[in-house]
Coordinates of C-alpha atoms in Angstrom, one line a residue:
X1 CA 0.0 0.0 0.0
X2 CA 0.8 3.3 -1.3
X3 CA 1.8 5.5 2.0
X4 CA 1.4 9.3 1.5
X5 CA 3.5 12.7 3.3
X6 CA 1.0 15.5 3.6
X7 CA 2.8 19.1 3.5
X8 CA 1.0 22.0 5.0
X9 CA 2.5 25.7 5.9
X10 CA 1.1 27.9 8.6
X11 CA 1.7 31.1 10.3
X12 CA -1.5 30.3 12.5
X13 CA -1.2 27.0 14.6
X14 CA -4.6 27.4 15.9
X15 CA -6.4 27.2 12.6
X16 CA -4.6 24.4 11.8
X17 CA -5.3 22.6 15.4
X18 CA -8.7 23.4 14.8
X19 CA -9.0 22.2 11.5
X20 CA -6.2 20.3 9.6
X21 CA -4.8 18.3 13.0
X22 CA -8.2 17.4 13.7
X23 CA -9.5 16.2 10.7
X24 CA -6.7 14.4 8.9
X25 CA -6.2 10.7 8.9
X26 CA -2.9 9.4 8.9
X27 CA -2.2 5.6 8.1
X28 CA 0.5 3.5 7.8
X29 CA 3.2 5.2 6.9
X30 CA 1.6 8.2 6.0
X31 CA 3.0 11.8 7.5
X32 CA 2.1 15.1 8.4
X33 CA 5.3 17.9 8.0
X34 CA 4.0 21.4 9.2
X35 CA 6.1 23.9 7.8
X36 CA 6.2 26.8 10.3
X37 CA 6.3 30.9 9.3
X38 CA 8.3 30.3 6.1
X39 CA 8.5 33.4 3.5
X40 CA 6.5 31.9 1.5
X41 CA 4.3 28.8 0.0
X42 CA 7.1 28.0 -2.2
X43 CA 9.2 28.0 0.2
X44 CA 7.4 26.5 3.0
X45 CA 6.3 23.2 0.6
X46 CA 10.5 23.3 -0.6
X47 CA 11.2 22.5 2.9
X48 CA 8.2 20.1 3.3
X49 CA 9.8 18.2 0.0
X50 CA 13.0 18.1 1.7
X51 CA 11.6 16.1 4.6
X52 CA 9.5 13.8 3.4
X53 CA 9.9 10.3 3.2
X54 CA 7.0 9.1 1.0
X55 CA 6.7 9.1 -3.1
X56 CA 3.2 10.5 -3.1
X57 CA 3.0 14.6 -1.6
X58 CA -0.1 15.8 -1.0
X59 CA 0.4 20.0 -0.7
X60 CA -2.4 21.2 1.6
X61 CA -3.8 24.5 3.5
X62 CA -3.9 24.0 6.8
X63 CA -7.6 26.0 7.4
X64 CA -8.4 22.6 5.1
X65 CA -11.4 20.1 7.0
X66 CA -10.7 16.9 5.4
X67 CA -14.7 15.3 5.5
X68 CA -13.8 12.4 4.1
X69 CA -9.9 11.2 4.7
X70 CA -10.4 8.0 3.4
X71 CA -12.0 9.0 -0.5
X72 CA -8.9 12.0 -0.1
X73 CA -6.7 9.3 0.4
X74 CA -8.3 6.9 -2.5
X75 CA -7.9 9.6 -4.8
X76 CA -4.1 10.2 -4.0
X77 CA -3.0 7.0 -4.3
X78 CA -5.3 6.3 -7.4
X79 CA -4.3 9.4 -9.8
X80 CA -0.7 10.5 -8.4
X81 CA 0.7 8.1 -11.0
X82 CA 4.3 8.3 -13.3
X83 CA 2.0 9.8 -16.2
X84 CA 0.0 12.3 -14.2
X85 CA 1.3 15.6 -13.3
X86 CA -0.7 17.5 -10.2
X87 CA -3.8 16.1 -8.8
X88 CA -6.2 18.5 -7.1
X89 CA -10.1 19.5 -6.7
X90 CA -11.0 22.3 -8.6
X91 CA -9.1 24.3 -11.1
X92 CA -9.7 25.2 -15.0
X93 CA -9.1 23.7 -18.5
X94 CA -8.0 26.6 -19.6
X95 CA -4.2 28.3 -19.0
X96 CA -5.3 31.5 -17.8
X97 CA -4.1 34.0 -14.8
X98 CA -6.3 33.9 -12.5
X99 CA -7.4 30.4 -13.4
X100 CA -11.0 31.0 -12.5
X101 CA -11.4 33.1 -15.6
X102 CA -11.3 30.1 -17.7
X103 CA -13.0 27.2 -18.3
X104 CA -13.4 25.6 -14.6
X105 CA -13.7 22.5 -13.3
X106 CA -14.2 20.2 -9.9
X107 CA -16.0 21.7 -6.8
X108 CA -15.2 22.4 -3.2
X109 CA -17.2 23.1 0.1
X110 CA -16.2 26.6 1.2
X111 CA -17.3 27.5 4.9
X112 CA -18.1 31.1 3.7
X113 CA -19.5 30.4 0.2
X114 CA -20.9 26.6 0.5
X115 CA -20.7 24.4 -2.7
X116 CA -18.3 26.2 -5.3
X117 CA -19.5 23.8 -8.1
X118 CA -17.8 24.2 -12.1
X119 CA -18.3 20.1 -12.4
X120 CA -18.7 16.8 -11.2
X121 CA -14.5 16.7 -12.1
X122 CA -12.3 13.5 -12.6
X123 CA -11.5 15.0 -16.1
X124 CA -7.7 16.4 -16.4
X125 CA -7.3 19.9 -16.8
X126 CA -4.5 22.8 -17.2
X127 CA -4.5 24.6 -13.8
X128 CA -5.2 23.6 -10.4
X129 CA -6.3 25.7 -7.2
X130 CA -3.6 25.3 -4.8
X131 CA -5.8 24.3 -1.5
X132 CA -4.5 20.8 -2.2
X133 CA -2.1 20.0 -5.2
X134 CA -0.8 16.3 -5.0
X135 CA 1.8 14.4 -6.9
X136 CA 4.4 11.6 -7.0
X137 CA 6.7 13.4 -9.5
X138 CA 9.8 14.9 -8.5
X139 CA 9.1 18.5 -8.0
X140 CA 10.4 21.9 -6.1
X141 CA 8.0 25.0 -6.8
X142 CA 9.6 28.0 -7.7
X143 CA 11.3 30.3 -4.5
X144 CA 11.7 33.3 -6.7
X145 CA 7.3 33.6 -7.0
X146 CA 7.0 36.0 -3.6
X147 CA 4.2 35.5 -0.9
X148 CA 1.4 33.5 -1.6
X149 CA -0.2 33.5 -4.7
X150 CA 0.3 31.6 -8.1
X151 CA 2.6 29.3 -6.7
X152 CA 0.2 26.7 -7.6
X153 CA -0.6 27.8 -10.9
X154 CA 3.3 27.9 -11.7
X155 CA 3.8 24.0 -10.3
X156 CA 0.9 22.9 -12.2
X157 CA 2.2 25.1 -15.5
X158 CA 5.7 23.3 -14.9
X159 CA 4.0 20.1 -15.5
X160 CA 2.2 20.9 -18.6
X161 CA 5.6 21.8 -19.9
X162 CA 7.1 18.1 -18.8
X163 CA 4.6 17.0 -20.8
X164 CA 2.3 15.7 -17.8
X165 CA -1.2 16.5 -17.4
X166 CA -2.7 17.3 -14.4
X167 CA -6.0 16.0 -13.0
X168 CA -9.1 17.5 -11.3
X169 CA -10.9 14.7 -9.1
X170 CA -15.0 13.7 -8.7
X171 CA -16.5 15.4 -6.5
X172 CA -14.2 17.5 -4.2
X173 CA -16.9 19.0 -2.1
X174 CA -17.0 15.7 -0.3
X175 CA -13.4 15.5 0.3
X176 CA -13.0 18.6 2.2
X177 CA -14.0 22.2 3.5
X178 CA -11.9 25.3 2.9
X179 CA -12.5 26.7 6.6
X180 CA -10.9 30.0 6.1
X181 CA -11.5 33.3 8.1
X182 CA -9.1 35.4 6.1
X183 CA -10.8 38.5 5.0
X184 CA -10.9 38.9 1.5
X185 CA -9.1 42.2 1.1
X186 CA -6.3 39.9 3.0
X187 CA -6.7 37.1 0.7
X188 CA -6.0 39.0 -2.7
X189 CA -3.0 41.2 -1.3
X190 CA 0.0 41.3 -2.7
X191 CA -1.6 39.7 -6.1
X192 CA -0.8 42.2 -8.5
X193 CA 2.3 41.9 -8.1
X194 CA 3.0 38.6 -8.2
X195 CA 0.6 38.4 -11.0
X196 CA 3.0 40.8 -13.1
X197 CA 6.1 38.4 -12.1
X198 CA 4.0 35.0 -13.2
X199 CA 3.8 37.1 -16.8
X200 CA 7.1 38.2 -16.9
X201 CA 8.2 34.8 -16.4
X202 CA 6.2 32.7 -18.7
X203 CA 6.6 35.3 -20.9
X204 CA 2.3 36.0 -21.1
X205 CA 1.8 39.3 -22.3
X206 CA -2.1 39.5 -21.0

């Protein structure tokens, strides 16, 4: 049996008591690595990589409920496979910045908005939201991307240009509940910015 390491970064060990700690479900050999107050995602998940002991990474927030550990844990361990690139719940078919301006796919439960349904998902797709990204390739996400934004879209973009696809599965409102009290003015700052490095960087003129 497949055993998975689950990566999470926080600046908030509260929230993630209260929701990731408490909700997770770790067997066999699976492992939890908390990455405390790194700089940023990027970094936070680099360092996660760097301790891990298991083939399959599953990158997740840590204001993340996980309803149902066991279909979470199906899913891993039946789509992070050699010809798949990310694995994740929601995201878009298209490769656009933000990636909900395109053609979306999958679902999640948010606490504050309830079902955010594009559809029923286990279709592959070009980007992935990064409130859980999962693989079993070799990767290390990009440092130089600043904060916490578009980390995920670069990971999944660095795929696509392996020549991997990456894969949205069924139904993730029943896997888990993105339990976030972050205002939103909190939530898109810094965006612009990093938005304007993504561009630069993959040379998108939009």
């Amino acid at each position: 049996m497949e055993s998975i390491s689950y990566i999470t970064c926080t600046h908030n060990k509260k929230i993630l008591e209260e929701c990731l700690l408490i909700s997770l479900t770790l067997k066999d050999d699976d492992e939890l690595i908390v990455v405390e107050d790194s700089k940023s995602i990027a970094e936070g998940y680099n360092t996660g990589i760097d301790r891990a002991k298991n083939k399959i990474k599953c990158f997740i927030h840590h204001d993340i409920i996980v309803t149902n550990p066991t279909l979470l844990r199906m899913n891993l361990i039946a789509y992070c496979t050699e010809d798949i690139g990310m694995v994740g719940v929601i995201g878009s078919k298209t490769d656009i910045v933000p990636w909900w301006n395109g053609d979306c796919v999958g679902s999640v439960l948010d606490a504050r908005k309830g079902i955010v349904y594009f559809s029923h998902g286990k279709e592959f797709c070009y980007h992935l939201d990064g409130v859980l990204l999962a693989t079993c390739q070799d990767v290390r996400f990009d440092e130089t991307i600043p904060g916490y934004h578009l980390y995920d879209q670069d990971i999944c973009k660095q795929m696509i240009k392996k020549g991997l696809r990456n894969f949205c599965v069924k139904d993730g409102f029943r896997i888990l509940t993105h339990f976030t009290n972050t205002p939103v003015d909190k939530e898109v700052e810094g965006y612009a910015e990093v938005e304007k490095f993504y561009r630069k960087k993959w040379h998108d003129p939009r």
